[in-house]
XYZ file of C-alpha atoms in Angstrom:
471
model
C -100.588 -60.114 -75.345
C -97.697 -58.745 -73.414
C -95.154 -56.606 -75.217
C -91.565 -57.618 -75.666
C -89.070 -56.418 -73.126
C -85.742 -55.323 -74.552
C -82.771 -55.480 -72.194
C -79.348 -54.226 -73.291
C -76.552 -56.776 -73.017
C -72.979 -55.646 -72.554
C -71.214 -57.368 -75.386
C -69.029 -56.326 -78.261
C -67.038 -59.488 -78.646
C -63.741 -60.191 -80.368
C -64.307 -62.432 -83.373
C -61.937 -65.256 -84.220
C -61.615 -66.254 -87.840
C -59.707 -68.599 -90.072
C -59.800 -66.228 -93.037
C -59.091 -62.618 -93.879
C -62.370 -61.864 -95.632
C -64.894 -59.299 -94.429
C -66.656 -61.518 -91.900
C -64.487 -60.540 -88.923
C -65.302 -57.696 -86.546
C -68.826 -57.529 -87.941
C -70.854 -57.404 -84.739
C -71.711 -53.880 -83.610
C -74.076 -54.726 -80.762
C -76.001 -57.502 -79.091
C -79.079 -56.887 -76.969
C -81.363 -59.342 -75.283
C -85.026 -59.448 -76.260
C -87.101 -61.474 -73.829
C -90.379 -62.947 -75.134
C -93.150 -62.402 -72.594
C -94.115 -65.370 -70.508
C -91.352 -67.893 -71.232
C -88.007 -67.991 -69.450
C -87.018 -71.128 -71.399
C -86.555 -69.051 -74.556
C -83.838 -66.404 -74.916
C -83.669 -63.967 -77.823
C -80.703 -61.935 -78.980
C -80.946 -58.949 -81.298
C -77.627 -58.676 -83.132
C -76.581 -55.776 -85.366
C -73.712 -56.221 -87.852
C -71.754 -53.733 -89.957
C -72.582 -55.401 -93.266
C -75.248 -57.754 -94.536
C -74.077 -61.206 -93.457
C -75.375 -64.645 -92.553
C -75.415 -65.267 -88.815
C -76.389 -67.874 -86.237
C -75.688 -68.676 -82.595
C -74.196 -71.843 -81.094
C -75.156 -72.540 -77.485
C -74.683 -75.282 -74.918
C -74.966 -76.078 -71.235
C -71.767 -75.109 -69.463
C -71.567 -78.574 -67.910
C -72.401 -80.377 -71.163
C -70.286 -78.868 -73.925
C -70.734 -81.882 -76.215
C -74.414 -81.138 -76.871
C -74.322 -77.991 -78.972
C -77.583 -76.493 -80.219
C -77.706 -73.987 -83.037
C -80.236 -71.322 -83.901
C -81.745 -70.863 -87.330
C -79.511 -68.980 -89.748
C -80.391 -65.345 -90.378
C -79.583 -64.675 -94.038
C -77.983 -61.619 -95.655
C -79.018 -58.994 -93.122
C -77.613 -56.381 -90.771
C -80.413 -56.836 -88.218
C -80.588 -60.358 -86.783
C -82.904 -61.854 -84.164
C -81.630 -65.189 -82.871
C -83.637 -67.431 -80.563
C -82.195 -69.987 -78.169
C -84.877 -72.600 -77.481
C -85.429 -75.311 -74.871
C -83.264 -73.733 -72.185
C -83.311 -75.469 -68.824
C -84.269 -73.465 -65.745
C -81.511 -72.504 -63.323
C -78.807 -73.745 -65.701
C -75.545 -72.085 -66.775
C -75.121 -71.687 -70.542
C -72.438 -70.533 -72.940
C -72.901 -69.258 -76.485
C -71.029 -67.970 -79.529
C -72.182 -65.767 -82.384
C -71.093 -67.144 -85.765
C -70.844 -64.855 -88.814
C -70.579 -66.070 -92.408
C -69.795 -63.963 -95.463
C -68.458 -64.941 -98.896
C -67.203 -68.321 -97.734
C -65.588 -66.949 -94.584
C -66.790 -67.971 -91.136
C -65.833 -66.258 -87.888
C -66.805 -67.173 -84.346
C -67.133 -64.671 -81.536
C -65.795 -65.090 -78.067
C -67.714 -67.381 -75.750
C -70.270 -65.551 -73.615
C -72.190 -67.023 -70.688
C -75.400 -66.581 -68.716
C -77.361 -68.412 -66.034
C -80.973 -69.037 -66.965
C -83.731 -68.117 -64.520
C -85.675 -70.615 -62.464
C -89.255 -71.369 -63.488
C -91.843 -69.026 -61.962
C -93.381 -70.121 -58.672
C -95.838 -72.973 -59.133
C -94.875 -73.755 -62.714
C -92.321 -76.394 -61.760
C -95.116 -78.435 -60.150
C -97.836 -77.923 -62.760
C -96.886 -81.269 -64.390
C -96.102 -84.020 -61.886
C -94.705 -87.443 -62.895
C -96.931 -90.158 -61.419
C -96.107 -93.515 -63.043
C -93.392 -94.832 -65.342
C -92.389 -98.291 -66.519
C -88.687 -99.011 -66.862
C -88.977 -99.567 -70.608
C -90.840 -97.126 -72.850
C -91.230 -97.044 -76.642
C -88.226 -95.358 -78.252
C -90.462 -93.014 -80.221
C -92.068 -91.759 -77.036
C -88.752 -91.351 -75.253
C -87.611 -89.113 -78.102
C -90.893 -87.212 -78.386
C -92.854 -84.591 -76.476
C -96.348 -83.902 -75.132
C -98.427 -80.755 -75.618
C -101.113 -79.769 -73.105
C -102.864 -76.465 -72.414
C -104.439 -74.728 -69.435
C -107.890 -73.141 -69.788
C -107.776 -71.225 -66.503
C -105.983 -67.916 -65.950
C -103.250 -67.350 -66.702
C -103.653 -69.340 -69.902
C -100.621 -71.457 -70.693
C -99.479 -74.000 -73.260
C -96.811 -76.489 -72.198
C -94.527 -78.847 -74.099
C -93.028 -81.521 -71.839
C -90.412 -84.204 -72.376
C -90.669 -87.852 -71.357
C -89.542 -86.988 -67.817
C -92.423 -84.558 -67.430
C -90.077 -81.572 -67.548
C -91.493 -78.461 -69.191
C -89.144 -77.563 -72.051
C -91.320 -74.827 -73.586
C -94.362 -72.839 -72.528
C -96.295 -69.734 -73.509
C -98.370 -67.545 -71.216
C -101.333 -65.246 -71.830
C -102.360 -63.445 -68.656
C -105.948 -62.482 -69.433
C -107.257 -65.492 -71.374
C -107.231 -69.276 -71.183
C -106.161 -71.700 -73.907
C -109.332 -73.628 -74.750
C -107.488 -75.940 -77.138
C -103.956 -75.962 -78.554
C -102.527 -77.720 -81.592
C -98.942 -78.224 -82.790
C -98.965 -77.581 -86.542
C -96.975 -79.201 -89.337
C -94.824 -76.083 -89.528
C -93.870 -76.303 -85.845
C -96.117 -73.497 -84.609
C -98.705 -73.468 -81.827
C -102.277 -72.766 -82.955
C -104.939 -72.156 -80.332
C -108.371 -70.892 -79.320
C -108.405 -68.375 -76.464
C -111.048 -66.740 -74.299
C -111.480 -64.965 -70.969
C -113.176 -66.752 -68.092
C -116.552 -65.342 -69.146
C -116.602 -68.008 -71.885
C -117.502 -71.496 -70.640
C -115.384 -74.638 -70.976
C -114.008 -75.033 -74.515
C -115.650 -71.980 -76.120
C -113.589 -69.003 -77.233
C -113.476 -65.678 -79.037
C -109.995 -65.465 -80.527
C -107.483 -67.431 -82.557
C -103.791 -67.171 -81.759
C -100.825 -68.732 -83.528
C -97.343 -68.321 -82.070
C -93.925 -69.591 -83.042
C -91.665 -71.521 -80.718
C -89.778 -68.235 -80.402
C -92.922 -66.708 -78.886
C -93.675 -64.448 -81.850
C -97.310 -63.874 -82.803
C -97.873 -65.188 -86.325
C -101.664 -64.880 -86.502
C -104.160 -63.258 -84.152
C -107.850 -62.723 -84.808
C -110.622 -61.771 -82.395
C -114.349 -62.337 -82.693
C -115.828 -59.492 -84.725
C -112.723 -59.079 -86.885
C -112.962 -60.004 -90.570
C -114.580 -63.434 -91.003
C -114.562 -64.464 -87.347
C -118.158 -63.489 -86.658
C -119.174 -66.217 -84.187
C -118.062 -67.928 -81.010
C -115.705 -70.792 -81.823
C -114.944 -73.923 -79.828
C -113.130 -77.219 -79.308
C -111.075 -77.366 -82.510
C -108.626 -75.359 -84.617
C -106.284 -76.592 -87.365
C -105.011 -75.916 -90.886
C -106.363 -77.844 -93.858
C -104.338 -78.875 -96.912
C -105.043 -75.501 -98.547
C -103.420 -73.689 -95.595
C -106.799 -72.419 -94.415
C -107.928 -72.267 -90.786
C -110.739 -74.631 -89.812
C -112.713 -74.387 -86.573
C -116.078 -75.227 -84.998
C -118.671 -72.512 -84.440
C -121.602 -71.986 -82.110
C -124.787 -71.604 -84.183
C -128.059 -70.157 -82.882
C -131.340 -70.293 -84.774
C -134.878 -69.247 -83.872
C -137.122 -72.242 -84.611
C -140.873 -72.792 -84.381
C -141.125 -75.730 -81.963
C -144.831 -75.322 -81.236
C -145.636 -78.580 -83.076
C -143.544 -80.531 -80.541
C -144.673 -78.658 -77.431
C -142.391 -75.640 -77.564
C -142.983 -72.032 -78.523
C -143.209 -70.463 -81.964
C -139.864 -68.719 -81.445
C -137.547 -71.024 -79.523
C -133.809 -70.465 -79.798
C -131.920 -73.660 -80.577
C -128.141 -73.730 -80.108
C -126.274 -75.960 -82.533
C -122.854 -76.149 -84.146
C -121.145 -75.341 -87.402
C -117.878 -75.277 -89.320
C -115.972 -72.149 -90.313
C -113.067 -71.957 -92.775
C -110.903 -68.816 -92.886
C -108.040 -67.875 -95.167
C -104.635 -66.825 -93.830
C -105.862 -63.228 -93.601
C -108.910 -64.138 -91.520
C -111.478 -63.803 -94.305
C -114.352 -66.276 -94.425
C -113.961 -68.902 -97.147
C -116.716 -71.381 -96.265
C -119.193 -72.072 -93.499
C -121.700 -74.757 -92.621
C -124.309 -75.357 -89.931
C -126.099 -78.397 -88.542
C -129.302 -76.506 -89.338
C -128.407 -76.868 -93.038
C -128.930 -80.630 -92.879
C -131.098 -81.491 -89.840
C -134.467 -80.157 -88.656
C -134.387 -79.755 -84.850
C -138.030 -80.866 -84.673
C -136.945 -84.345 -85.811
C -135.113 -84.855 -82.507
C -137.499 -86.126 -79.783
C -135.226 -84.573 -77.125
C -135.130 -81.109 -78.676
C -137.112 -79.348 -75.938
C -134.717 -80.679 -73.306
C -131.540 -80.130 -75.322
C -132.332 -76.942 -77.256
C -129.828 -74.838 -75.271
C -127.017 -77.192 -76.341
C -128.595 -79.419 -78.914
C -125.842 -81.775 -80.113
C -122.623 -80.405 -78.545
C -119.973 -80.871 -81.217
C -116.600 -81.492 -79.612
C -114.142 -82.472 -82.344
C -113.533 -81.960 -86.031
C -110.987 -83.609 -88.300
C -110.397 -84.221 -91.987
C -110.881 -87.716 -93.360
C -108.580 -89.211 -95.972
C -110.900 -88.175 -98.787
C -110.836 -84.522 -97.671
C -114.274 -84.495 -96.063
C -114.998 -83.656 -92.426
C -115.479 -85.980 -89.459
C -117.420 -84.226 -86.701
C -118.275 -85.755 -83.318
C -121.229 -84.865 -81.096
C -121.251 -85.639 -77.385
C -124.970 -85.411 -76.604
C -126.241 -87.314 -79.635
C -123.486 -89.944 -79.361
C -122.721 -89.673 -83.065
C -119.957 -88.994 -85.568
C -120.982 -87.314 -88.810
C -119.200 -87.264 -92.129
C -119.803 -83.988 -93.963
C -118.917 -83.112 -97.536
C -116.290 -80.363 -97.325
C -117.403 -78.814 -100.625
C -121.201 -78.734 -100.570
C -121.981 -79.435 -96.888
C -123.966 -82.587 -97.617
C -124.383 -84.939 -94.665
C -122.815 -88.144 -96.008
C -123.465 -90.455 -93.048
C -123.953 -90.733 -89.301
C -122.096 -93.235 -87.140
C -123.316 -94.059 -83.642
C -126.579 -93.900 -81.728
C -129.490 -94.003 -84.198
C -127.064 -93.604 -87.105
C -126.570 -95.316 -90.457
C -124.065 -98.033 -89.484
C -124.431 -101.509 -88.058
C -121.756 -102.565 -85.550
C -119.788 -105.792 -85.165
C -116.451 -106.979 -83.799
C -113.371 -108.411 -85.423
C -109.691 -108.799 -84.711
C -107.391 -109.740 -81.872
C -107.991 -106.507 -79.968
C -111.776 -106.138 -80.230
C -112.092 -107.422 -76.643
C -115.190 -107.817 -74.454
C -117.945 -105.259 -74.082
C -120.159 -103.430 -76.532
C -119.041 -102.745 -80.106
C -120.902 -99.430 -80.022
C -119.853 -96.242 -78.254
C -121.827 -93.904 -76.016
C -120.037 -90.539 -76.302
C -116.834 -89.646 -78.105
C -114.030 -87.097 -78.200
C -111.017 -86.527 -80.481
C -112.456 -88.544 -83.371
C -110.020 -88.910 -86.270
C -108.753 -91.278 -88.926
C -105.468 -92.804 -87.753
C -102.504 -93.822 -89.893
C -103.804 -97.409 -90.151
C -107.057 -96.095 -91.706
C -109.119 -96.898 -88.616
C -111.509 -94.411 -87.033
C -110.032 -93.771 -83.583
C -111.925 -92.144 -80.715
C -111.891 -91.615 -76.962
C -115.144 -92.960 -75.512
C -116.130 -91.244 -72.285
C -118.271 -94.187 -71.200
C -120.795 -92.459 -68.956
C -123.130 -95.460 -69.129
C -120.567 -97.729 -67.407
C -118.454 -95.064 -65.673
C -115.407 -96.365 -67.545
C -113.613 -94.769 -70.471
C -112.293 -96.670 -73.470
C -110.232 -96.058 -76.585
C -111.996 -97.532 -79.616
C -110.944 -98.017 -83.234
C -113.282 -98.998 -86.057
C -112.811 -100.347 -89.541
C -115.503 -98.708 -91.656
C -117.119 -100.031 -94.803
C -118.679 -96.767 -95.917
C -120.507 -98.301 -98.869
C -122.247 -100.969 -96.805
C -122.469 -98.807 -93.681
C -120.749 -101.428 -91.532
C -118.515 -100.576 -88.568
C -116.279 -103.326 -87.196
C -114.682 -102.782 -83.795
C -110.957 -103.405 -84.273
C -109.553 -101.978 -81.006
C -111.281 -101.973 -77.625
C -108.929 -100.604 -74.988
C -110.501 -100.330 -71.547
C -108.698 -97.721 -69.506
C -108.075 -98.167 -65.767
C -110.959 -96.989 -63.614
C -108.954 -94.052 -62.259
C -108.621 -92.709 -65.819
C -112.384 -92.399 -66.293
C -113.377 -89.026 -67.739
C -117.075 -88.183 -67.985
C -116.294 -85.302 -70.326
C -113.420 -84.180 -72.521
C -110.449 -86.478 -73.222
C -108.397 -87.657 -76.196
C -106.386 -90.582 -77.545
C -103.760 -90.703 -80.305
C -101.432 -93.473 -81.435
C -97.751 -92.856 -80.683
C -96.663 -96.015 -82.491
C -98.369 -99.294 -83.378
C -98.317 -100.492 -79.769
C -98.878 -97.410 -77.597
C -101.301 -94.505 -77.259
C -101.154 -91.092 -75.633
C -104.368 -90.708 -73.636
C -105.699 -87.600 -71.933
C -108.127 -88.296 -69.097
C -109.293 -84.775 -68.421
C -111.321 -85.274 -65.283
C -108.577 -87.421 -63.779
C -106.125 -84.565 -64.423
C -103.902 -87.119 -66.132
C -102.013 -87.685 -69.360
C -100.908 -91.297 -69.832
C -99.104 -93.537 -72.270
C -100.798 -96.937 -72.464
C -100.263 -100.135 -74.380
C -102.969 -101.858 -76.415
C -104.302 -103.623 -73.334
C -104.792 -100.334 -71.480
C -101.864 -100.855 -69.104
C -100.241 -97.575 -68.094
C -96.621 -97.239 -69.215
C -96.172 -93.602 -68.228
C -98.384 -90.980 -66.602
C -98.234 -87.402 -65.399
C -100.751 -85.529 -63.291
C -101.573 -81.960 -64.206
C -102.352 -79.065 -61.898
C -105.279 -78.129 -64.149
C -107.957 -79.877 -66.224
C -106.368 -80.682 -69.610
C -108.862 -80.761 -72.475
C -106.567 -82.696 -74.805
C -102.979 -83.960 -75.073
C -101.054 -84.156 -78.336
C -97.911 -86.163 -79.055
C -95.113 -84.325 -80.875
C -92.601 -86.736 -82.372
C -89.896 -84.120 -82.950
C -89.125 -80.451 -82.422
C -86.877 -78.311 -84.604
C -83.350 -78.306 -83.191
C -81.484 -76.299 -85.765
C -78.037 -77.676 -86.663
C -78.178 -80.021 -83.713
């Protein structure tokens, strides 16, 4: 990670106050602290004479009615204030506000002109299609995508496709990125020597660009290559997928007595990076039971997503086997398999089940949606057409009813990777990785909004709101 760059700022402002308490003339110095790799964030380090509460008001010079406010720094002499979501090449004004014992004083108005985006970044997300009317929730929300190539970057874009926040790591790519419930960015990173979605470090940063958690392979409980997924569970523990290798005697099926089979697993770490729990496909399945094991042993099942079901157990999808597994999060028991050769029968029901097969071929981004359906992005390699599918599951009877069958336009076909998440009850955010596209579609698959990316996006997440302190 790049170090912070501190730049002195010439300011010792006069403070205006409506009271005579000790909150006036408090500011001793203000210096600018620039987080590496993001010109849309501006940090100020402010030193005061006494311990006070402090925040900063800021606004575009040409739009004084829209005032943003930083988070309050409480009872301190050393304050770091972060101005977020700055627009490139735009003139801004700001005021430092000090509060102490019921007194509030505001400093003189200072100004700056924000930098332009670095070369190439302004065209990394390119608006391609947009209907005149979009869902209100989407208009007010944001989209997160990440770049796996070097330099690695995460981007948050608004409905116009404008980048409003980004974070750069020069020597590693972001294999997957996730916006957490506490408004942080959690990711898997790796240099180019790691293929596709596989990585060797976990990084969590704040919107201010501060590193909150960083763990590399070989440190503490991170003892294996990780891939495709990273999130926090309800116990505030980190959950990710692992690459598992096991030497297996495959001589009975035509292999050698010491063949290496590459499978997948689950790893749970605490907030300090210590291992809490782990699981492997080898715990529940014998590779010799798979008739394709000799062909697929170097990447046996290829897990590509992991999520937590409503009952707290895991849902894990596998690309090569065309299955979704449910795994007991306590004892690792394999509860059921859904998909090719699995435990469920398939049928159709509902207004949106549509034509075509009720089964799926491959899947990505499998999760339980708010309406209790199992939602997935089907790559559709058998028909060269991708779909978004939702199933109602009767887990006792092992019955899967196709409730949503959304055929995507042919130009959004993605043989690998991809994701789909509901934005509201009538629209979905879809990532078609191999089409270099992120699109908003309705339930019929019609495109309402689309951007093209200057990289292959593994996944796109919808963010319904961002913290705008004292907006």
